[in-house]
XYZ file of C-alpha atoms in Angstrom:
346
model
C 0.000 0.000 0.000
C 1.029 3.641 -0.381
C -0.323 4.861 2.984
C 2.155 7.107 4.731
C 2.427 9.305 7.808
C 4.274 12.605 7.893
C 4.368 15.844 9.857
C 3.464 19.193 8.359
C 5.293 22.128 9.958
C 2.844 25.023 9.652
C 2.673 28.588 11.032
C -0.020 27.645 13.564
C 1.511 24.334 14.635
C 2.442 20.868 13.478
C -0.097 18.462 11.992
C 0.299 14.730 11.633
C -0.885 13.453 8.284
C -2.972 11.945 6.802
C -5.549 14.433 7.970
C -9.148 15.413 7.229
C -10.017 19.098 6.801
C -13.734 19.663 7.431
C -15.194 22.211 5.023
C -16.409 25.382 6.751
C -18.940 27.479 4.842
C -17.839 30.674 6.595
C -18.460 33.615 4.272
C -21.365 31.950 2.501
C -24.811 33.539 2.806
C -25.966 30.566 4.853
C -23.285 31.667 7.360
C -20.940 29.255 9.042
C -23.266 26.585 10.401
C -20.548 23.993 10.912
C -20.886 22.691 14.470
C -18.166 23.160 17.053
C -15.585 20.428 16.681
C -12.130 22.012 17.141
C -11.141 21.121 20.696
C -14.042 18.670 20.935
C -12.497 16.209 18.504
C -8.849 16.393 19.601
C -7.249 15.049 16.422
C -9.142 17.449 14.173
C -7.595 20.925 14.659
C -8.148 21.719 10.983
C -10.510 23.536 8.648
C -10.923 24.121 4.921
C -12.258 27.549 3.951
C -13.204 29.319 0.733
C -11.085 32.500 0.567
C -13.172 34.065 -2.197
C -16.432 33.712 -0.252
C -14.971 35.463 2.759
C -13.535 38.253 0.626
C -16.878 38.803 -1.069
C -18.887 38.889 2.169
C -18.462 42.626 2.743
C -19.382 42.873 6.478
C -17.106 39.971 7.356
C -14.239 41.199 5.192
C -14.532 44.661 6.783
C -14.263 43.151 10.272
C -11.186 41.237 9.172
C -9.716 44.447 7.745
C -10.339 46.165 11.081
C -8.343 43.611 13.044
C -10.689 40.728 13.843
C -8.891 37.485 13.086
C -10.351 34.779 10.896
C -10.211 32.347 13.775
C -12.143 34.768 15.987
C -14.718 35.040 13.210
C -14.912 31.226 13.108
C -14.923 30.993 16.927
C -12.040 28.528 16.969
C -8.688 28.665 18.819
C -5.915 30.708 17.246
C -3.816 27.569 16.713
C -6.421 26.047 14.382
C -4.836 24.934 11.094
C -6.547 26.556 8.096
C -6.309 25.611 4.419
C -7.679 28.447 2.235
C -8.578 27.347 -1.271
C -9.553 29.775 -4.028
C -13.216 28.779 -4.179
C -12.821 27.572 -7.734
C -16.293 26.060 -7.920
C -17.773 29.556 -7.542
C -15.814 31.128 -10.396
C -17.384 31.857 -13.762
C -16.132 29.065 -16.077
C -14.823 31.678 -18.547
C -12.382 32.953 -15.955
C -11.966 34.058 -12.352
C -12.832 37.580 -11.219
C -9.601 37.881 -9.296
C -5.911 37.610 -10.138
C -3.487 35.086 -8.624
C -1.672 37.937 -6.843
C -4.922 39.279 -5.357
C -5.950 35.799 -4.175
C -2.575 35.287 -2.534
C -2.934 38.628 -0.747
C -6.368 37.580 0.583
C -5.068 34.200 1.761
C -2.233 35.955 3.586
C -4.627 38.387 5.242
C -6.700 35.413 6.420
C -3.511 34.088 8.027
C -4.052 30.685 6.416
C -1.482 27.940 6.931
C -1.937 26.495 3.448
C -2.792 28.344 0.228
C -4.411 26.669 -2.765
C -3.771 28.318 -6.140
C -6.640 29.713 -8.223
C -8.312 27.027 -10.276
C -11.327 26.453 -12.468
C -12.650 22.890 -12.135
C -13.223 20.817 -15.239
C -16.589 20.616 -16.960
C -18.588 17.429 -17.144
C -20.301 18.474 -20.390
C -17.313 19.506 -22.478
C -14.708 17.028 -21.437
C -12.105 17.633 -24.175
C -11.848 21.074 -25.809
C -12.977 23.349 -23.004
C -11.269 21.280 -20.360
C -8.004 21.385 -22.251
C -8.173 25.177 -22.004
C -8.967 25.048 -18.291
C -6.064 22.691 -17.605
C -3.626 25.083 -19.309
C -5.117 28.085 -17.531
C -4.900 26.428 -14.105
C -1.228 25.682 -14.701
C -0.579 29.328 -15.584
C -2.440 30.514 -12.458
C -0.307 28.191 -10.323
C 2.957 29.430 -11.862
C 1.925 33.082 -11.428
C 1.105 32.395 -7.769
C 4.438 30.679 -7.208
C 6.244 33.735 -8.561
C 4.467 35.911 -5.959
C 4.884 33.539 -3.030
C 7.567 35.251 -0.949
C 10.458 33.265 0.406
C 9.767 34.548 3.943
C 6.140 33.392 3.848
C 5.995 30.310 6.095
C 2.591 29.234 4.817
C 2.629 26.335 2.377
C 1.620 26.734 -1.256
C -0.212 23.861 -2.943
C -0.681 23.975 -6.719
C -4.226 23.066 -7.732
C -4.096 20.413 -10.444
C -6.883 19.150 -12.679
C -6.696 16.453 -15.322
C -9.061 14.286 -17.327
C -6.706 11.325 -17.615
C -3.671 9.993 -15.707
C -1.198 11.231 -18.319
C -2.513 14.796 -18.050
C -2.326 14.739 -14.249
C 1.199 13.341 -14.291
C 2.435 15.784 -16.967
C 0.875 18.762 -15.182
C 2.626 17.986 -11.906
C 5.964 17.347 -13.594
C 5.634 20.599 -15.537
C 4.808 22.537 -12.360
C 7.764 20.955 -10.582
C 10.036 22.443 -13.235
C 8.369 25.858 -13.544
C 7.294 26.687 -9.984
C 8.093 26.219 -6.323
C 5.332 24.344 -4.554
C 5.119 22.564 -1.201
C 2.514 20.154 -2.468
C -0.281 19.546 -4.940
C -4.066 19.555 -4.587
C -5.934 17.363 -7.048
C -9.381 18.623 -8.060
C -12.413 17.871 -10.255
C -12.690 14.351 -8.856
C -16.167 15.011 -7.491
C -17.380 15.066 -11.125
C -16.433 11.423 -11.530
C -16.764 10.253 -7.936
C -19.091 7.380 -8.900
C -16.468 6.109 -11.359
C -14.204 4.680 -8.674
C -11.805 3.061 -11.097
C -11.123 6.269 -13.025
C -10.877 8.295 -9.826
C -8.305 5.980 -8.281
C -6.251 5.997 -11.499
C -6.049 9.808 -11.444
C -5.039 9.813 -7.777
C -2.381 7.191 -8.386
C -1.023 9.210 -11.322
C -0.628 12.206 -9.010
C 0.910 10.088 -6.266
C 3.460 8.639 -8.693
C 4.358 12.050 -10.095
C 5.526 13.578 -6.818
C 6.710 12.662 -3.359
C 5.478 16.007 -2.037
C 2.279 16.457 -0.063
C -0.807 15.334 -1.989
C -4.199 16.807 -1.123
C -7.489 15.754 -2.748
C -10.237 18.386 -3.031
C -13.777 17.464 -1.958
C -13.553 13.693 -1.862
C -13.182 12.810 1.820
C -16.536 11.151 2.429
C -16.798 8.071 4.611
C -16.739 5.635 1.680
C -13.789 7.170 -0.128
C -11.740 7.887 2.978
C -10.090 4.451 3.373
C -9.357 4.326 -0.362
C -7.606 7.703 -0.208
C -5.472 6.527 2.699
C -4.556 3.321 0.883
C -3.541 5.332 -2.197
C -1.135 7.516 -0.210
C -3.179 10.736 -0.091
C -1.881 13.011 2.687
C -4.929 15.200 3.263
C -8.458 15.656 2.010
C -11.381 17.956 2.675
C -15.047 17.129 2.862
C -18.472 18.572 3.562
C -20.071 15.115 3.469
C -20.913 15.257 7.162
C -23.088 18.352 6.537
C -24.608 17.260 3.217
C -25.575 13.842 4.543
C -27.158 15.342 7.642
C -29.216 17.585 5.365
C -30.601 14.413 3.764
C -31.032 12.843 7.226
C -28.350 10.278 6.409
C -26.658 8.707 9.387
C -23.017 7.831 8.583
C -21.437 4.773 10.134
C -17.945 3.372 9.402
C -18.218 0.190 7.378
C -21.836 0.843 6.455
C -21.814 4.216 4.681
C -24.989 6.257 5.060
C -28.422 5.158 6.188
C -31.540 7.323 6.025
C -32.896 7.632 9.545
C -36.533 7.487 8.460
C -35.850 3.906 7.328
C -34.844 2.841 10.828
C -37.639 1.682 13.156
C -37.961 -0.033 16.493
C -34.573 0.993 17.812
C -34.084 2.934 21.015
C -30.387 3.726 20.642
C -28.157 3.950 17.592
C -25.050 1.724 17.332
C -22.448 4.495 17.577
C -20.893 5.228 21.005
C -19.574 8.659 19.989
C -20.163 11.616 22.370
C -23.243 12.578 20.342
C -24.967 9.200 20.138
C -23.747 7.489 23.301
C -26.416 8.875 25.622
C -29.116 9.940 23.161
C -31.994 8.007 21.696
C -32.672 7.523 18.009
C -35.623 9.921 18.170
C -33.519 12.699 19.713
C -30.959 12.496 16.915
C -33.583 11.979 14.213
C -35.142 15.401 14.861
C -31.981 17.434 15.497
C -29.933 18.188 12.379
C -27.058 19.684 14.360
C -26.689 16.487 16.373
C -26.647 14.500 13.154
C -23.976 16.773 11.632
C -21.770 16.321 14.712
C -22.251 12.555 14.722
C -21.430 12.301 11.004
C -18.162 14.137 11.576
C -17.314 11.780 14.427
C -17.976 8.847 12.088
C -15.505 10.166 9.530
C -12.892 10.676 12.229
C -13.544 7.164 13.504
C -12.969 5.794 10.015
C -9.636 7.637 9.904
C -8.663 6.446 13.397
C -9.438 2.825 12.530
C -7.160 2.931 9.518
C -4.377 4.500 11.553
C -4.810 1.767 14.175
C -4.617 -0.994 11.589
C -1.454 0.500 10.084
C 0.197 1.218 13.449
C -0.464 -2.271 14.794
C 1.145 -3.972 11.808
C -2.094 -5.675 10.904
C -2.841 -6.586 7.309
C -4.284 -3.382 5.836
C -5.404 -5.077 2.627
C -7.204 -7.774 4.613
C -8.933 -5.007 6.581
C -10.015 -3.289 3.370
C -11.209 -6.592 1.895
C -13.527 -6.803 4.894
C -14.350 -3.089 4.813
C -15.663 -3.181 1.229
C -17.152 -6.676 1.098
C -20.782 -5.522 1.290
C -20.609 -2.962 -1.509
C -20.020 -4.454 -4.939
C -19.075 -1.130 -6.549
C -16.498 -0.053 -3.974
C -15.234 -3.619 -3.738
C -14.417 -3.592 -7.472
C -12.803 -0.192 -7.104
C -10.639 -1.366 -4.250
C -9.590 -4.502 -6.136
C -8.606 -2.381 -9.144
C -6.685 0.016 -6.901
C -4.947 -2.878 -5.181
C -3.745 -4.260 -8.498
C -2.385 -0.872 -9.516
C -0.715 -0.266 -6.146
C 0.953 -3.687 -6.138
C 2.559 -2.848 -9.459
C 4.017 0.300 -7.907
C 5.482 -1.062 -4.667
């Protein structure tokens, strides 16, 4: 397997990888409704934010200009690790409304630990011509950002990389290695093909093979994908799955994925012993979305902790994953395909 553990030395502290960065919607019009978890879940001192959304939310940006810190705005400790991406999904597909230099200035003002370069995700509808243009443009944005990233800036710079096939992903990273100075790479556009597990794992493996630097995956850290990402050597990933699933009243459970609560009857207590579920009945959690969001995040952390335990105890990781995916034919095929590819690499 390609699973690995490293330490990231960041301005607000060290972080042991692999690590999950929960997506915070701070700056969005729905406000930041992510439940409190920093300090409550001890191995999750991290957050993924959208720098563009914060910049465009005038009242919030004004407070930040006047001296309020981002972490005060988020009501988290000042040593919380923050990854600020460019908010690429919100850009007009024809081009961003901000320059790489301006985005870097915003990310610095937010005092982020990790910056993601400006990127425009690929299109599902026009997979070849338009996406070829976007791939080239994203590379240029990354190089322009690298040229502005000061040597005395301790925050890490990850180049955002998009590709429609393994060769494109591999060539993009190798090209950026030669033309820029990056601390790692963040692979995007995978959410478009998330149901195509085989293709997704091939793109991730292409990125993993192209660099030994930190590899982040944008928006693909849900409870089903999480063990696959770890197996493939991904160092960090962000996800809003715990919020989105709660919105659909899906109860996440390691090894089982999501289960709609309205389909569960005649059960007093749910099977999870996390701090949210341990002392509450099914009916209490069924009617409280915030409780469900908090539980779902605990489930994702539990999935990550289990994998770390298996790896640290020298148990057979592949045997664990065989068991983990045995009840889902689709993910089982994906894991088998990934295992064949990984075995050819190690």
